[in-house]
mmCIF file of C-alpha atoms in Angstrom:
data_model
loop_
_atom_site.group_PDB
_atom_site.id
_atom_site.type_symbol
_atom_site.label_atom_id
_atom_site.label_comp_id
_atom_site.label_asym_id
_atom_site.label_seq_id
_atom_site.Cartn_x
_atom_site.Cartn_y
_atom_site.Cartn_z
ATOM 1 C CA ASP N 4 130.690 -27.884 -43.251
ATOM 2 C CA VAL N 5 129.813 -27.280 -46.852
ATOM 3 C CA LYS N 6 132.764 -27.439 -49.148
ATOM 4 C CA VAL N 7 133.082 -25.790 -52.519
ATOM 5 C CA THR N 8 136.161 -26.984 -54.356
ATOM 6 C CA GLN N 9 137.666 -25.303 -57.379
ATOM 7 C CA SER N 10 139.939 -27.550 -59.367
ATOM 8 C CA SER N 11 142.853 -25.150 -59.819
ATOM 9 C CA ARG N 12 144.272 -22.400 -57.642
ATOM 10 C CA TYR N 13 146.433 -20.864 -60.382
ATOM 11 C CA LEU N 14 146.162 -21.323 -64.125
ATOM 12 C CA VAL N 15 148.107 -19.879 -67.055
ATOM 13 C CA LYS N 16 146.646 -20.260 -70.545
ATOM 14 C CA ARG N 17 147.419 -18.929 -73.987
ATOM 15 C CA THR N 18 145.186 -16.604 -75.981
ATOM 16 C CA GLY N 19 142.703 -18.594 -78.036
ATOM 17 C CA GLU N 20 142.777 -21.704 -75.854
ATOM 18 C CA LYS N 21 139.562 -23.268 -74.601
ATOM 19 C CA VAL N 22 139.640 -23.161 -70.803
ATOM 20 C CA PHE N 23 137.581 -25.178 -68.339
ATOM 21 C CA LEU N 24 137.184 -24.090 -64.721
ATOM 22 C CA GLU N 25 135.599 -26.743 -62.541
ATOM 23 C CA CYS N 26 133.644 -26.293 -59.337
ATOM 24 C CA VAL N 27 132.250 -29.031 -57.111
ATOM 25 C CA GLN N 28 130.108 -28.696 -53.976
ATOM 26 C CA ASP N 29 129.348 -31.493 -51.568
ATOM 27 C CA MET N 30 126.145 -30.478 -49.787
ATOM 28 C CA ASP N 31 123.414 -30.885 -52.376
ATOM 29 C CA HIS N 32 122.979 -27.130 -52.867
ATOM 30 C CA GLU N 33 120.531 -26.154 -55.574
ATOM 31 C CA ASN N 34 122.147 -22.871 -56.602
ATOM 32 C CA MET N 35 125.622 -22.422 -58.031
ATOM 33 C CA PHE N 36 127.344 -19.288 -59.267
ATOM 34 C CA TRP N 37 130.433 -18.137 -61.127
ATOM 35 C CA TYR N 38 131.872 -14.704 -60.348
ATOM 36 C CA ARG N 39 134.949 -12.870 -61.463
ATOM 37 C CA GLN N 40 136.757 -10.365 -59.296
ATOM 38 C CA ASP N 41 138.868 -7.522 -60.641
ATOM 39 C CA PRO N 42 140.564 -4.632 -58.835
ATOM 40 C CA GLY N 43 138.320 -1.607 -58.708
ATOM 41 C CA LEU N 44 135.333 -3.527 -60.122
ATOM 42 C CA GLY N 45 134.613 -5.906 -57.267
ATOM 43 C CA LEU N 46 132.756 -9.164 -57.775
ATOM 44 C CA ARG N 47 130.616 -9.556 -60.879
ATOM 45 C CA LEU N 48 128.285 -12.401 -61.727
ATOM 46 C CA ILE N 49 129.052 -14.319 -64.922
ATOM 47 C CA TYR N 50 126.491 -17.150 -64.859
ATOM 48 C CA PHE N 51 124.357 -18.969 -62.342
ATOM 49 C CA SER N 52 122.310 -22.143 -62.166
ATOM 50 C CA TYR N 53 119.292 -23.083 -60.076
ATOM 51 C CA ASP N 54 119.182 -26.718 -61.018
ATOM 52 C CA VAL N 55 120.758 -29.394 -63.154
ATOM 53 C CA LYS N 56 120.893 -28.396 -66.819
ATOM 54 C CA MET N 57 119.512 -24.955 -65.990
ATOM 55 C CA LYS N 58 121.595 -21.839 -66.453
ATOM 56 C CA GLU N 59 121.025 -18.120 -66.546
ATOM 57 C CA LYS N 60 123.220 -15.274 -67.668
ATOM 58 C CA GLY N 61 124.582 -12.945 -65.076
ATOM 59 C CA ASP N 62 125.891 -9.436 -65.606
ATOM 60 C CA ILE N 63 128.927 -10.251 -67.777
ATOM 61 C CA PRO N 64 128.325 -13.523 -69.689
ATOM 62 C CA GLU N 65 130.054 -12.529 -72.931
ATOM 63 C CA GLY N 66 132.906 -14.860 -73.815
ATOM 64 C CA TYR N 67 131.808 -17.499 -71.292
ATOM 65 C CA SER N 68 129.541 -20.507 -71.203
ATOM 66 C CA VAL N 69 128.642 -22.949 -68.418
ATOM 67 C CA SER N 70 127.639 -26.541 -67.936
ATOM 68 C CA ARG N 71 125.724 -28.195 -65.123
ATOM 69 C CA GLU N 72 125.200 -31.838 -65.958
ATOM 70 C CA LYS N 73 125.185 -32.954 -62.312
ATOM 71 C CA LYS N 74 123.884 -31.108 -59.284
ATOM 72 C CA GLU N 75 127.253 -30.990 -57.544
ATOM 73 C CA ARG N 76 129.320 -29.731 -60.473
ATOM 74 C CA PHE N 77 129.218 -26.369 -62.255
ATOM 75 C CA SER N 78 131.775 -25.730 -64.969
ATOM 76 C CA LEU N 79 132.772 -22.395 -66.459
ATOM 77 C CA ILE N 80 134.071 -22.490 -70.028
ATOM 78 C CA LEU N 81 136.067 -19.834 -71.798
ATOM 79 C CA GLU N 82 135.504 -20.733 -75.434
ATOM 80 C CA SER N 83 138.527 -18.795 -76.708
ATOM 81 C CA ALA N 84 140.517 -17.221 -73.913
ATOM 82 C CA SER N 85 141.527 -13.590 -74.258
ATOM 83 C CA THR N 86 143.839 -11.414 -72.186
ATOM 84 C CA ASN N 87 140.884 -9.417 -70.820
ATOM 85 C CA GLN N 88 139.693 -12.595 -69.149
ATOM 86 C CA THR N 89 142.716 -12.586 -66.873
ATOM 87 C CA SER N 90 141.073 -12.435 -63.467
ATOM 88 C CA MET N 91 140.243 -14.172 -60.205
ATOM 89 C CA TYR N 92 137.319 -16.552 -60.702
ATOM 90 C CA LEU N 93 135.193 -17.532 -57.726
ATOM 91 C CA CYS N 94 132.584 -20.259 -57.580
ATOM 92 C CA ALA N 95 129.848 -20.286 -54.934
ATOM 93 C CA SER N 96 126.888 -22.398 -53.962
ATOM 94 C CA SER N 97 123.820 -21.743 -51.853
ATOM 95 C CA MET N 98 120.627 -23.289 -50.608
ATOM 96 C CA ASN N 99 117.721 -20.855 -50.625
ATOM 97 C CA ASN N 100 117.766 -18.699 -47.471
ATOM 98 C CA TYR N 101 120.657 -20.633 -45.977
ATOM 99 C CA GLY N 102 123.634 -18.559 -46.982
ATOM 100 C CA TYR N 103 126.484 -18.845 -49.387
ATOM 101 C CA THR N 104 129.678 -20.872 -49.494
ATOM 102 C CA PHE N 105 132.537 -19.773 -51.711
ATOM 103 C CA GLY N 106 135.381 -21.708 -53.241
ATOM 104 C CA SER N 107 138.955 -20.560 -52.711
ATOM 105 C CA GLY N 108 139.208 -19.056 -56.190
ATOM 106 C CA THR N 109 141.149 -19.680 -59.393
ATOM 107 C CA ARG N 110 143.567 -17.011 -60.501
ATOM 108 C CA LEU N 111 143.623 -17.247 -64.295
ATOM 109 C CA THR N 112 146.264 -15.528 -66.382
ATOM 110 C CA VAL N 113 145.826 -15.459 -70.156
ATOM 111 C CA VAL N 114 149.034 -14.687 -72.033
ATOM 112 C CA LYS U 1 125.100 4.990 -58.211
ATOM 113 C CA ASN U 2 125.850 1.468 -56.985
ATOM 114 C CA GLU U 3 123.004 -0.469 -55.420
ATOM 115 C CA VAL U 4 125.283 -1.349 -52.484
ATOM 116 C CA GLU U 5 127.594 1.265 -51.004
ATOM 117 C CA GLN U 6 130.198 0.598 -48.335
ATOM 118 C CA SER U 7 132.181 2.973 -46.172
ATOM 119 C CA PRO U 8 134.942 3.505 -45.539
ATOM 120 C CA GLN U 9 136.824 2.065 -48.519
ATOM 121 C CA ASN U 10 139.994 1.755 -46.475
ATOM 122 C CA LEU U 11 140.440 1.665 -42.730
ATOM 123 C CA THR U 12 143.639 1.447 -40.698
ATOM 124 C CA ALA U 13 143.430 1.065 -36.927
ATOM 125 C CA GLN U 14 145.530 0.093 -33.954
ATOM 126 C CA GLU U 15 145.201 -3.324 -32.381
ATOM 127 C CA GLY U 16 142.454 -3.297 -29.768
ATOM 128 C CA GLU U 17 140.340 -0.592 -31.369
ATOM 129 C CA PHE U 18 136.604 -0.965 -31.985
ATOM 130 C CA ILE U 19 135.908 -1.142 -35.725
ATOM 131 C CA THR U 20 132.738 -0.219 -37.607
ATOM 132 C CA ILE U 21 132.121 -0.804 -41.311
ATOM 133 C CA ASN U 22 128.927 0.507 -42.867
ATOM 134 C CA CYS U 23 126.785 -0.712 -45.746
ATOM 135 C CA SER U 24 123.848 1.068 -47.378
ATOM 136 C CA TYR U 25 121.692 -0.378 -50.130
ATOM 137 C CA SER U 26 118.989 1.012 -52.347
ATOM 138 C CA VAL U 27 116.938 -2.047 -53.325
ATOM 139 C CA GLY U 28 114.462 -4.215 -51.488
ATOM 140 C CA ILE U 29 116.260 -7.213 -50.074
ATOM 141 C CA SER U 30 115.494 -10.610 -48.608
ATOM 142 C CA ALA U 31 118.896 -10.943 -46.937
ATOM 143 C CA LEU U 32 122.228 -9.215 -46.452
ATOM 144 C CA HIS U 33 125.585 -10.965 -46.208
ATOM 145 C CA TRP U 34 128.857 -9.879 -44.665
ATOM 146 C CA LEU U 35 131.849 -11.597 -46.259
ATOM 147 C CA GLN U 36 135.546 -11.627 -45.403
ATOM 148 C CA GLN U 37 138.345 -12.019 -47.933
ATOM 149 C CA HIS U 38 141.948 -12.463 -46.864
ATOM 150 C CA PRO U 39 144.893 -11.884 -49.232
ATOM 151 C CA GLY U 40 145.077 -14.917 -51.505
ATOM 152 C CA GLY U 41 141.443 -14.776 -52.528
ATOM 153 C CA GLY U 42 139.197 -17.117 -50.544
ATOM 154 C CA ILE U 43 135.917 -15.619 -49.350
ATOM 155 C CA VAL U 44 134.310 -16.624 -46.079
ATOM 156 C CA SER U 45 130.724 -15.866 -45.182
ATOM 157 C CA LEU U 46 130.583 -14.185 -41.770
ATOM 158 C CA PHE U 47 126.883 -13.426 -41.379
ATOM 159 C CA MET U 48 123.596 -13.623 -43.194
ATOM 160 C CA LEU U 49 120.998 -11.163 -41.847
ATOM 161 C CA SER U 50 117.414 -10.403 -42.631
ATOM 162 C CA SER U 51 116.642 -8.455 -39.458
ATOM 163 C CA GLY U 52 118.074 -7.393 -36.110
ATOM 164 C CA LYS U 53 121.494 -8.358 -34.922
ATOM 165 C CA LYS U 54 123.869 -11.321 -34.938
ATOM 166 C CA LYS U 55 127.027 -11.951 -32.926
ATOM 167 C CA HIS U 56 129.855 -14.399 -33.465
ATOM 168 C CA GLY U 57 132.851 -14.046 -31.178
ATOM 169 C CA ARG U 58 134.204 -10.514 -31.534
ATOM 170 C CA LEU U 59 132.085 -9.782 -34.600
ATOM 171 C CA ILE U 60 128.648 -8.191 -34.475
ATOM 172 C CA ALA U 61 126.411 -7.434 -37.445
ATOM 173 C CA THR U 62 123.282 -5.313 -37.365
ATOM 174 C CA ILE U 63 120.712 -4.391 -39.953
ATOM 175 C CA ASN U 64 117.992 -1.737 -40.106
ATOM 176 C CA ILE U 65 115.578 -2.721 -42.865
ATOM 177 C CA GLN U 66 113.634 0.556 -42.779
ATOM 178 C CA GLU U 67 116.782 2.630 -43.202
ATOM 179 C CA LYS U 68 118.358 0.131 -45.654
ATOM 180 C CA HIS U 69 121.553 0.085 -43.636
ATOM 181 C CA SER U 70 123.800 -2.507 -42.017
ATOM 182 C CA SER U 71 126.922 -2.299 -39.895
ATOM 183 C CA LEU U 72 129.683 -4.765 -39.113
ATOM 184 C CA HIS U 73 131.493 -4.209 -35.828
ATOM 185 C CA ILE U 74 134.710 -5.801 -34.620
ATOM 186 C CA THR U 75 135.521 -5.503 -30.925
ATOM 187 C CA ALA U 76 139.090 -5.717 -29.608
ATOM 188 C CA SER U 77 140.512 -5.789 -33.139
ATOM 189 C CA HIS U 78 143.552 -7.932 -33.868
ATOM 190 C CA PRO U 79 146.033 -7.988 -36.767
ATOM 191 C CA ARG U 80 144.511 -11.268 -37.977
ATOM 192 C CA ASP U 81 141.277 -9.306 -38.648
ATOM 193 C CA SER U 82 143.113 -7.519 -41.460
ATOM 194 C CA ALA U 83 141.171 -8.396 -44.606
ATOM 195 C CA VAL U 84 138.681 -7.022 -47.093
ATOM 196 C CA TYR U 85 135.126 -7.010 -45.763
ATOM 197 C CA ILE U 86 132.370 -7.145 -48.349
ATOM 198 C CA CYS U 87 128.682 -6.415 -47.940
ATOM 199 C CA ALA U 88 126.345 -8.192 -50.363
ATOM 200 C CA VAL U 89 122.563 -8.250 -50.688
ATOM 201 C CA VAL U 90 120.043 -10.716 -52.058
ATOM 202 C CA SER U 91 117.242 -8.819 -53.747
ATOM 203 C CA ASN U 92 113.652 -9.762 -53.014
ATOM 204 C CA PHE U 93 112.908 -10.631 -56.629
ATOM 205 C CA GLY U 94 112.809 -14.318 -55.839
ATOM 206 C CA ASN U 95 116.292 -15.459 -56.762
ATOM 207 C CA GLU U 96 119.525 -15.935 -54.849
ATOM 208 C CA LYS U 97 121.820 -13.619 -56.807
ATOM 209 C CA LEU U 98 124.139 -11.446 -54.732
ATOM 210 C CA THR U 99 124.838 -7.793 -55.448
ATOM 211 C CA PHE U 100 128.137 -6.771 -53.901
ATOM 212 C CA GLY U 101 129.562 -3.637 -52.401
ATOM 213 C CA THR U 102 133.102 -2.746 -53.427
ATOM 214 C CA GLY U 103 134.542 -3.799 -50.088
ATOM 215 C CA THR U 104 136.370 -2.212 -47.163
ATOM 216 C CA ARG U 105 140.067 -2.932 -46.786
ATOM 217 C CA LEU U 106 140.831 -3.169 -43.060
ATOM 218 C CA THR U 107 144.386 -3.085 -41.734
ATOM 219 C CA ILE U 108 145.030 -3.586 -38.021
ATOM 220 C CA ILE U 109 148.444 -2.447 -36.855
ATOM 221 C CA PRO U 110 150.009 -4.258 -33.880
#
């Protein structure tokens, strides 16, 4: 089975901190995605990547950046965390036409 | 109007009942996914459909491409089926991005 591993399950950070959320997949998937999930708003795409060093903005990229230096790893970076970035963050990977696999999520609280 | 609409938003049923969750979408798609999310956050992919019908255990998913509609059925529902069920579509614009419905919260009472 494909595994998508997110480095932290729960995270508490202070306003203004730089925050790194790490995601690793183990099945050589080309596509990787970062979503955030908020009550009443559902899942929204932040950034995605089709290949190493390639990235594209999703629907809500403001305040975030990403890095994909290796195929298996896709990092989400909050340059200066703010309280409105408190959310559940979900990473996913996919191979074209072969379905999605999601990580178990990181619940980030910014205080 | 959202591109992906689910109904109902909330559903409570007795154990053993037959459950149907509906999904309608307004864009051309290459695939439709049904996802399950239990309390605590993790999302599991149940089905990926591009046509017809798929069955896995007590779960059945169908899709009608012409009508832009899909249904997820659960037979002989059980309390462990209690979760949020999310419909998501991959548009046919040549990428793998998902567009999500807002989810259906299912509660099965013993």
